Amino acid sequence: MLQVNAIGKIYQNGARALENVTLNVEDGEILAVVGGSGCGKSTLLRLISGLDRATTGTVSVDGVTISEPHPYIGLVFQEPRLLPWLSVAGNVGFGLDEPDTTRKAQRIGEALEKVGLSRYGARWPKELSGGQAQRAALARALVTRPRVLLLDEPFSALDAFTRAELQDHLLDLWNESRPTLVLVTHDIEEALFLADRVAVMRPHPGRIAQAFDITLPRRRDRTSPEFEAVKRDVLRSLNSTLALHKIAS
Amino acid sequence: MSATEISLPEAMDEQRSAARIPKSRLKSVWLGVLLPLLLALLWEASVRTGLTSGRLMPPPSRIITTLWNLWQSGELTTHIAATTLRVFSGFALGAIIGTLFGALTGYSLLARRLLDPSLQALRAIPSIAWVPLFILWLGIFEESKVALIAVGVFFPVYLGVSGAVLSVDRKIVEVGRIFRLSGFELVRRILLPAVLPSYIIALRSGLGLGWMFVVAAEFMGASEGLGYLLVDGQQLGKPDQILAAIITFAIIGKLSDSLLAAIAAPFLRWEDRFGREA
Ligand SMILES: Nc1ncnc2c1ncn2[C@@H]1O[C@H](COP(=O)(O)OP(=O)(O)O)[C@@H](O)[C@H]1O
Ligand SMILES: [Mg+2]
């Protein structure tokens, strides 16, 4: 279980990015975190991943306190952040600790296949489209088989078409090994399509305003009346927490 | 390092191995030599027709004859070899030290605060000002010449490396951190490849300065080398020899630069940039 215990983050410039955030995420759960920009979503993921230290509070996975990047935890950044001097396959294998080169190549091949990039392993990152690059970044995080995968607005730079496709893809991948997912997004539909639970954040200081359990059976139909109904509920609640204008923007 | 991690030419697909069209390449070479060729012809004609005497500015044919004679007698080879060896030694020395200091001050804030002010102060000294001191310390033979060239090469390399390491994108460094690279691995797998393009540029400007400084070094007194040919030509009133030496400088300077660029090119194929080399 991923436990976030009352963490807070005050940056050196005094910005109170997070205050007293507590979350428990069950193994295999998909948690979506929504909120407008600047309400501390990225900060939250950076603290969970161990890239940054929390000013107060602790993060633990299965009781192990996280204070620096940990092999249990993978992170997909908002941008692909592929290393331009490595081939796509080289990028996917970048964090893979596998001394046996044939095994390594095999695992890279599998990961590429899972994200639909089998034919692109030999390419340079500069030869990929935005969606392909984001897939490669996903494969790079997945290939190390993290127990917890953090995704920071991974699809936000993509067109609606590619985004829907990758959301489907992400569910397929999640279905295979059921890692815990924490997905940051500003797209409520994306959150409702993917998540078991949606946490809404508010800024100044960043905190969790409200959380909704989403019990609709998967694979959810974005156009079904049930989906629309849940969406309306969430939006209405958001409105009453005064966060709506932030999220809609 | 695993096979998938090396960005060697083998990793290319068909698309990339389809070479650049040689025709357009040839055309750009022709365009490049058009102007000097035209000027040379004009000068030759004006001397031949008696418009100018050509005494102080000998026509191309005389320069070529001089070059040919120097070549025939084996002198040119000796001079080129002597100068090239000096540049190469000074370049190697300056580039190695420049790389080390640049990497150190780029990577460590402490080292930067400690070393950079002094190095910047040293850089403000015109390098030629070191000549008397180097002669006193190292004598008038090879050591002082190589030292001067090394000083010339050091600064562009130092500045280039240090600046490049400092400006490596934090976002890419974080990729290394999220995969828990150790300090050394971070340098080897992230910082070094990231700075490679600017490093090559720094080396090339260092090499260029090396060729500049070798002349100064050989003016200090040398019995062979292209710089010696220049001094000798001036003292004996042989402008054709001076021009022959200058042309030789231009050719081997350009050749060494192209060689460096060509050695680097396969490692920079991944670059995604606007411009192409001529
Ligand atoms: N490195 C930093 N230094 C100072 N302030 C920061 C830094 N990163 C983020 N912040 C501030 O913290 C707040 C939360 O930022 P962030 O977590 O990036 O929000 P989000 O991802 O929700 O858009 C913002 O007000 C932002 O200005
Ligand atoms: Mg963010």
XYZ file of C-alpha atoms and ligand atoms in Angstrom:
555
model
C 0.000 0.000 0.000
C 1.124 3.526 -0.808
C 0.748 5.777 2.206
C 1.096 9.523 2.087
C 1.097 10.813 5.650
C 0.345 14.469 6.191
C 2.975 15.690 3.775
C 3.661 19.337 3.161
C 6.091 21.121 0.913
C 7.328 24.673 1.209
C 9.728 25.613 -1.584
C 12.813 27.674 -0.899
C 11.120 30.776 -2.248
C 8.426 30.336 0.382
C 5.742 28.950 -1.949
C 3.484 26.658 0.035
C 2.968 24.064 -2.674
C 1.394 21.409 -0.453
C -0.036 21.302 3.023
C -1.102 18.329 5.082
C -1.937 15.915 2.271
C -2.849 12.426 3.389
C -3.648 9.607 0.987
C -3.812 5.848 1.225
C -3.753 4.071 -2.077
C -4.465 0.340 -2.103
C -2.361 -2.058 -4.156
C -3.656 -2.098 -7.681
C -5.853 0.924 -7.182
C -6.028 3.691 -9.759
C -6.146 7.097 -8.125
C -6.667 10.178 -10.247
C -5.643 13.563 -8.896
C -7.329 16.522 -10.572
C -6.982 20.218 -10.085
C -6.041 23.401 -11.848
C -2.466 24.310 -12.567
C -0.407 25.424 -9.605
C -2.341 23.464 -7.001
C 0.558 21.152 -6.245
C -0.149 18.075 -8.342
C 3.361 17.784 -9.735
C 4.820 18.537 -6.343
C 2.790 15.685 -4.875
C 4.150 13.214 -7.422
C 7.708 14.473 -6.996
C 7.462 13.903 -3.264
C 5.991 10.423 -3.674
C 8.670 9.516 -6.231
C 11.453 10.695 -3.945
C 12.768 13.270 -6.420
C 12.081 15.986 -3.829
C 11.940 15.789 -0.043
C 8.780 16.729 1.795
C 9.092 19.560 4.286
C 6.784 17.701 6.662
C 5.226 14.255 6.706
C 6.304 10.975 5.157
C 5.656 8.751 2.167
C 5.882 4.984 2.410
C 5.286 1.996 0.172
C 4.510 -1.240 2.011
C 5.898 0.344 5.134
C 9.197 1.363 3.497
C 9.736 5.094 3.875
C 10.584 6.819 0.600
C 13.189 9.556 0.831
C 14.816 9.138 -2.560
C 13.896 7.436 -5.845
C 13.040 3.826 -5.226
C 12.851 0.838 -7.591
C 9.248 0.188 -6.459
C 8.148 3.499 -7.862
C 8.084 4.574 -11.499
C 7.357 8.047 -12.796
C 6.165 9.228 -16.186
C 6.772 12.943 -16.584
C 4.462 15.373 -18.256
C 6.907 15.567 -21.184
C 8.420 12.404 -22.678
C 11.944 13.370 -21.548
C 13.549 10.799 -23.836
C 17.311 10.998 -24.046
C 17.951 12.207 -27.596
C 21.284 10.388 -27.940
C 19.780 6.953 -27.351
C 17.632 5.006 -29.763
C 14.043 4.409 -28.700
C 15.040 0.928 -27.510
C 17.994 2.420 -25.655
C 15.658 4.841 -23.925
C 13.213 2.131 -22.930
C 16.063 0.072 -21.487
C 17.676 3.037 -19.782
C 16.591 2.213 -16.255
C 16.549 -1.548 -16.675
C 19.124 -3.269 -14.495
C 19.594 -6.465 -16.461
C 23.172 -7.583 -16.992
C 22.205 -10.291 -19.484
C 21.998 -8.437 -22.794
C 19.730 -10.945 -24.538
C 17.290 -10.889 -21.631
C 17.473 -7.135 -21.607
C 16.789 -6.824 -25.333
C 13.894 -9.232 -24.914
C 12.318 -7.219 -22.118
C 12.772 -4.012 -24.085
C 11.120 -5.702 -27.056
C 8.171 -6.765 -24.920
C 7.771 -3.307 -23.453
C 7.868 -1.715 -26.900
C 5.285 -4.168 -28.139
C 2.986 -3.410 -25.223
C 2.879 0.257 -26.140
C 2.629 -0.498 -29.848
C 6.109 0.637 -30.834
C 7.700 -2.676 -31.868
C 8.847 -1.310 -35.181
C 10.345 1.840 -33.750
C 13.082 0.491 -31.482
C 15.931 1.523 -33.788
C 14.690 5.056 -34.339
C 15.959 8.198 -32.719
C 13.574 10.080 -30.431
C 13.577 12.983 -32.892
C 11.874 10.708 -35.385
C 8.836 10.037 -33.188
C 5.543 11.880 -33.053
C 4.430 13.350 -29.739
C 2.158 10.415 -29.010
C 4.824 7.877 -29.902
C 7.357 9.635 -27.703
C 4.931 9.581 -24.780
C 4.354 5.864 -25.384
C 8.091 5.280 -25.314
C 8.258 7.169 -22.018
C 5.496 4.944 -20.680
C 7.396 1.857 -21.833
C 10.542 3.129 -20.124
C 8.685 3.364 -16.827
C 6.854 0.049 -17.270
C 9.825 -2.072 -18.261
C 11.239 -1.971 -14.730
C 7.903 -3.332 -13.437
C 7.270 -0.769 -10.706
C 4.687 -1.580 -8.023
C 3.576 2.029 -8.036
C 3.454 4.037 -11.240
C 3.071 7.798 -11.028
C 1.873 9.619 -14.133
C 2.035 13.409 -14.327
C -0.465 14.607 -16.919
C 1.036 12.078 -19.310
C -1.433 12.664 -22.120
C -2.159 16.338 -21.729
C -0.066 17.433 -24.689
C -1.816 15.053 -27.060
C -4.813 15.460 -29.309
C -8.130 14.036 -28.089
C -7.895 11.099 -30.472
C -4.451 9.930 -29.393
C -5.311 10.634 -25.799
C -8.351 8.338 -25.814
C -6.291 5.647 -27.491
C -3.516 5.891 -24.918
C -6.020 5.850 -22.064
C -7.318 2.548 -23.394
C -3.776 1.353 -23.696
C -2.956 2.321 -20.150
C -5.908 0.296 -18.888
C -4.717 -2.729 -20.862
C -1.284 -2.404 -19.339
C -2.692 -1.941 -15.862
C -4.834 -5.042 -16.330
C -1.783 -7.196 -16.987
C 0.081 -6.674 -13.719
C -2.214 -4.410 -11.714
C 0.297 -1.882 -10.445
C -0.905 0.960 -8.258
C -1.433 4.007 -10.448
C -1.476 7.617 -9.357
C -2.522 9.685 -12.328
C -2.419 13.451 -12.296
C -4.670 15.070 -14.856
C -6.681 18.171 -15.485
C -9.085 16.274 -17.670
C -12.073 15.163 -15.573
C -13.267 12.773 -18.237
C -9.871 11.088 -18.255
C -10.006 10.767 -14.480
C -13.496 9.295 -14.560
C -12.645 6.925 -17.374
C -9.618 5.464 -15.626
C -9.799 5.862 -11.882
C -11.243 3.995 -8.925
C -11.053 7.209 -6.985
C -10.730 10.854 -7.947
C -9.085 13.299 -5.565
C -9.689 16.982 -6.199
C -6.998 19.434 -5.187
C -7.203 23.121 -4.337
C -4.364 25.629 -4.376
C -2.740 28.084 -1.909
C -1.722 25.979 -0.172
C -2.135 22.835 -2.247
C -4.402 20.344 -0.508
C -6.994 17.727 -1.235
C -10.460 19.245 -1.149
C -12.574 16.190 -1.791
C -12.405 12.614 -3.065
C -14.944 10.618 -5.056
C -15.174 6.865 -5.407
C -15.999 5.866 -8.955
C -17.729 2.518 -8.954
C -18.760 2.286 -12.613
C -17.674 -1.040 -14.103
C -14.791 -0.926 -16.592
C -14.386 -0.499 -19.610
C -16.373 2.684 -19.127
C -18.315 4.193 -21.960
C -17.704 7.931 -21.983
C -21.030 8.555 -23.666
C -23.210 6.323 -21.486
C -25.873 8.023 -19.328
C -24.268 6.514 -16.195
C -20.906 8.048 -17.043
C -22.566 11.377 -17.740
C -24.399 11.170 -14.437
C -21.221 10.583 -12.435
C -19.508 13.351 -14.333
C -22.359 15.712 -13.503
C -22.164 14.754 -9.810
C -18.460 15.351 -9.681
C -18.699 18.633 -11.544
C -21.480 19.791 -9.246
C -19.457 18.945 -6.161
C -16.448 20.598 -7.678
C -18.503 23.666 -8.249
C -19.482 23.777 -4.614
C -15.827 23.487 -3.607
C -15.168 26.494 -5.810
C -12.578 24.572 -7.787
C -14.538 24.419 -10.989
C -13.225 27.567 -12.614
C -9.689 26.295 -12.099
C -10.327 22.886 -13.565
C -12.284 24.066 -16.523
C -9.444 26.363 -17.548
C 26.920 -0.739 -21.710
C 24.424 -2.836 -23.596
C 23.963 -3.065 -27.316
C 20.791 -1.054 -27.243
C 22.432 1.832 -25.519
C 25.091 2.670 -28.014
C 24.104 5.129 -30.630
C 26.452 3.795 -33.270
C 25.872 4.022 -36.985
C 24.674 0.379 -37.008
C 21.540 1.480 -35.201
C 20.422 3.301 -38.308
C 17.601 2.147 -40.509
C 17.410 2.265 -44.289
C 16.152 5.818 -44.294
C 19.271 7.186 -42.738
C 21.814 5.209 -44.734
C 20.463 6.731 -47.912
C 23.386 9.090 -48.263
C 23.208 12.764 -49.052
C 23.120 13.468 -52.757
C 26.759 13.920 -53.791
C 25.824 16.233 -56.638
C 24.546 19.008 -54.391
C 27.572 18.493 -52.184
C 29.876 19.008 -55.151
C 27.975 22.080 -56.161
C 28.409 23.660 -52.727
C 32.161 22.972 -52.874
C 32.333 24.697 -56.244
C 30.430 27.661 -54.918
C 32.856 27.876 -52.031
C 36.004 28.051 -54.193
C 34.499 30.272 -56.843
C 35.434 33.586 -55.238
C 39.083 32.833 -54.320
C 39.614 31.259 -57.742
C 38.273 34.317 -59.503
C 40.451 36.670 -57.445
C 43.536 34.545 -58.104
C 42.894 34.592 -61.841
C 42.411 38.349 -61.818
C 45.673 38.864 -59.946
C 47.549 36.518 -62.233
C 46.223 38.378 -65.270
C 47.107 41.801 -63.899
C 50.733 40.724 -63.274
C 51.032 38.981 -66.647
C 49.723 42.012 -68.506
C 52.181 44.216 -66.648
C 49.441 46.135 -64.859
C 51.205 45.443 -61.548
C 54.754 44.343 -60.892
C 53.959 41.515 -58.503
C 57.135 42.136 -56.575
C 55.499 42.446 -53.136
C 52.408 40.478 -54.038
C 53.571 37.628 -56.233
C 51.050 36.105 -58.649
C 49.496 32.697 -57.882
C 51.753 30.921 -60.365
C 54.869 32.055 -58.459
C 53.384 30.986 -55.150
C 52.512 27.598 -56.554
C 56.040 27.227 -57.960
C 57.481 28.118 -54.558
C 55.183 25.623 -52.868
C 56.168 23.000 -55.401
C 59.877 23.622 -54.881
C 59.516 23.485 -51.119
C 57.623 20.260 -51.508
C 60.170 18.772 -53.909
C 63.067 19.515 -51.618
C 61.205 17.888 -48.726
C 61.389 21.109 -46.722
C 57.633 21.653 -46.748
C 57.022 18.245 -45.215
C 59.538 18.963 -42.459
C 57.933 22.295 -41.673
C 54.406 20.942 -41.752
C 55.412 18.033 -39.550
C 57.118 20.284 -37.019
C 54.185 22.690 -36.803
C 51.545 19.977 -36.742
C 53.356 18.148 -33.980
C 53.465 21.307 -31.888
C 49.798 22.053 -32.455
C 48.859 18.481 -31.730
C 50.853 18.305 -28.487
C 49.623 21.683 -27.301
C 46.074 20.847 -28.302
C 46.111 17.503 -26.509
C 47.525 19.053 -23.362
C 45.229 22.071 -23.369
C 42.143 20.057 -24.278
C 42.700 17.437 -21.576
C 43.286 19.971 -18.825
C 40.472 22.172 -20.116
C 38.078 19.220 -20.139
C 38.995 18.184 -16.606
C 38.672 21.666 -15.164
C 35.536 22.371 -17.164
C 33.851 19.159 -16.029
C 34.870 19.795 -12.424
C 33.634 23.372 -12.262
C 30.497 22.509 -14.204
C 29.615 19.614 -11.935
C 30.598 20.915 -8.518
C 29.512 24.265 -7.182
C 32.351 24.234 -4.671
C 34.956 23.690 -7.381
C 33.330 26.391 -9.438
C 33.476 28.945 -6.651
C 37.023 27.952 -5.866
C 38.527 27.800 -9.347
C 36.459 29.780 -11.781
C 37.362 33.307 -10.570
C 41.084 32.575 -10.824
C 40.728 30.963 -14.221
C 38.655 33.868 -15.488
C 41.328 36.258 -14.241
C 44.009 34.265 -16.044
C 41.888 34.306 -19.165
C 41.870 38.089 -19.129
C 45.627 38.069 -19.687
C 46.480 38.192 -23.392
C 48.081 34.790 -23.840
C 51.013 36.165 -25.784
C 52.000 37.999 -22.615
C 53.078 34.662 -21.196
C 55.754 34.231 -23.841
C 58.684 35.833 -21.979
C 57.826 33.945 -18.836
C 57.476 30.626 -20.632
C 60.860 31.175 -22.275
C 62.440 31.900 -18.907
C 60.814 28.894 -17.322
C 60.890 26.349 -20.100
C 63.634 27.514 -22.427
C 63.359 28.467 -26.056
C 62.763 24.979 -27.397
C 59.649 22.866 -27.761
C 58.369 23.029 -24.174
C 57.666 26.735 -24.155
C 55.976 26.556 -27.557
C 53.744 23.656 -26.573
C 52.898 25.420 -23.314
C 51.802 28.558 -25.138
C 49.628 26.599 -27.543
C 48.148 24.627 -24.643
C 47.206 27.873 -22.901
C 45.481 29.034 -26.072
C 43.550 25.783 -26.385
C 42.725 25.513 -22.692
C 40.360 28.455 -22.352
C 37.816 27.783 -25.092
C 37.695 24.134 -24.059
C 37.365 24.985 -20.374
C 34.631 27.536 -20.970
C 32.800 25.290 -23.416
C 32.767 22.246 -21.170
C 31.965 24.125 -17.996
C 29.121 26.036 -19.620
C 27.768 22.935 -21.314
C 27.694 20.894 -18.107
C 25.999 23.751 -16.268
C 23.318 24.087 -18.894
C 22.369 20.419 -19.135
C 18.597 20.313 -18.844
C 17.494 19.579 -15.269
C 14.612 17.579 -16.706
C 16.972 15.121 -18.311
C 19.113 14.877 -15.201
C 15.945 13.960 -13.300
C 15.457 11.015 -15.611
C 18.806 9.769 -14.363
C 17.812 10.437 -10.773
C 14.489 8.632 -11.010
C 16.409 5.557 -12.176
C 18.825 5.991 -9.259
C 22.041 6.527 -11.191
C 25.083 7.034 -8.995
C 27.121 10.216 -9.391
C 29.587 8.556 -11.731
C 26.870 6.865 -13.783
C 25.022 10.155 -14.022
C 28.126 11.757 -15.485
C 28.766 8.887 -17.884
C 25.227 8.205 -19.052
C 23.607 11.640 -18.910
C 26.028 14.533 -18.590
C 28.704 13.400 -21.040
C 26.397 12.563 -23.935
C 24.349 15.682 -23.250
C 27.380 17.959 -23.523
C 28.945 16.143 -26.479
C 27.710 18.537 -29.195
C 28.958 21.626 -27.353
C 32.106 19.755 -26.433
C 32.926 19.135 -30.067
C 32.378 22.803 -30.819
C 34.652 23.751 -27.909
C 37.334 21.381 -29.185
C 37.069 22.824 -32.660
C 37.471 26.396 -31.471
C 40.330 25.209 -29.258
C 42.010 23.635 -32.245
C 41.553 26.834 -34.227
C 43.254 28.798 -31.479
C 45.997 26.174 -31.412
C 46.788 27.003 -35.041
C 46.809 30.694 -34.180
C 49.125 30.275 -31.259
C 51.579 28.038 -33.039
C 52.517 30.999 -35.214
C 53.193 33.135 -32.170
C 55.152 30.281 -30.659
C 57.253 29.840 -33.765
C 57.918 33.569 -33.962
C 59.576 33.080 -30.576
C 62.412 31.496 -32.476
C 62.291 28.220 -34.341
C 64.522 26.558 -36.860
C 61.670 24.768 -38.538
C 57.923 25.002 -38.864
C 55.563 27.072 -40.959
C 56.021 30.019 -38.613
C 59.741 29.821 -39.288
C 58.996 29.974 -43.018
C 57.060 33.182 -42.399
C 59.842 34.838 -40.410
C 62.461 33.620 -42.840
C 60.456 34.919 -45.799
C 60.176 38.327 -44.195
C 63.858 38.574 -43.306
C 65.024 37.472 -46.731
C 62.369 39.422 -48.608
C 60.558 36.425 -50.084
C 56.850 37.274 -50.174
C 56.119 34.154 -52.216
C 57.450 32.012 -49.369
C 55.327 33.907 -46.856
C 52.231 33.405 -48.953
C 53.098 29.760 -49.513
C 53.281 29.282 -45.740
C 50.011 31.139 -45.224
C 48.248 28.990 -47.786
C 49.642 25.861 -46.173
C 48.316 27.062 -42.826
C 44.905 27.581 -44.340
C 44.871 24.120 -45.881
C 46.046 22.076 -42.915
C 44.034 24.187 -40.487
C 40.896 23.485 -42.457
C 41.841 19.830 -42.903
C 42.410 19.266 -39.196
C 39.109 20.938 -38.369
C 37.228 18.830 -40.917
C 38.938 15.737 -39.554
C 37.793 16.538 -36.026
C 34.263 17.238 -37.258
C 34.230 14.014 -39.270
C 35.398 11.935 -36.302
C 32.653 13.467 -34.180
C 29.850 13.215 -36.746
C 28.855 9.561 -36.162
C 28.369 10.285 -32.461
C 26.120 13.251 -33.137
C 23.676 11.686 -35.541
C 20.942 11.890 -32.935
C 21.028 15.667 -32.909
C 17.803 17.327 -33.884
C 18.836 20.649 -35.246
C 18.026 23.292 -37.730
C 21.263 23.741 -39.623
C 23.375 21.402 -41.699
C 27.073 21.618 -42.371
C 27.890 22.931 -45.808
N 10.840 24.422 -7.879
C 9.931 25.272 -7.377
N 10.322 26.340 -6.661
C 9.415 27.174 -6.143
N 8.096 27.050 -6.274
C 7.633 26.017 -6.986
C 8.529 25.079 -7.579
N 7.795 24.152 -8.217
C 6.508 24.513 -8.037
N 6.404 25.621 -7.306
C 5.155 26.281 -6.869
O 4.399 25.340 -6.149
C 3.032 25.388 -6.532
C 2.592 24.031 -7.046
O 3.271 23.734 -8.232
P 3.053 22.374 -9.031
O 3.176 21.241 -8.098
O 3.971 22.375 -10.196
O 1.545 22.526 -9.500
P 0.737 21.722 -10.611
O 1.524 20.538 -11.047
O -0.547 21.365 -9.947
O 0.475 22.670 -11.726
C 2.916 26.478 -7.568
O 2.423 27.624 -6.912
C 4.309 26.700 -8.047
O 4.511 28.044 -8.360
Mg 2.218 20.018 -13.039
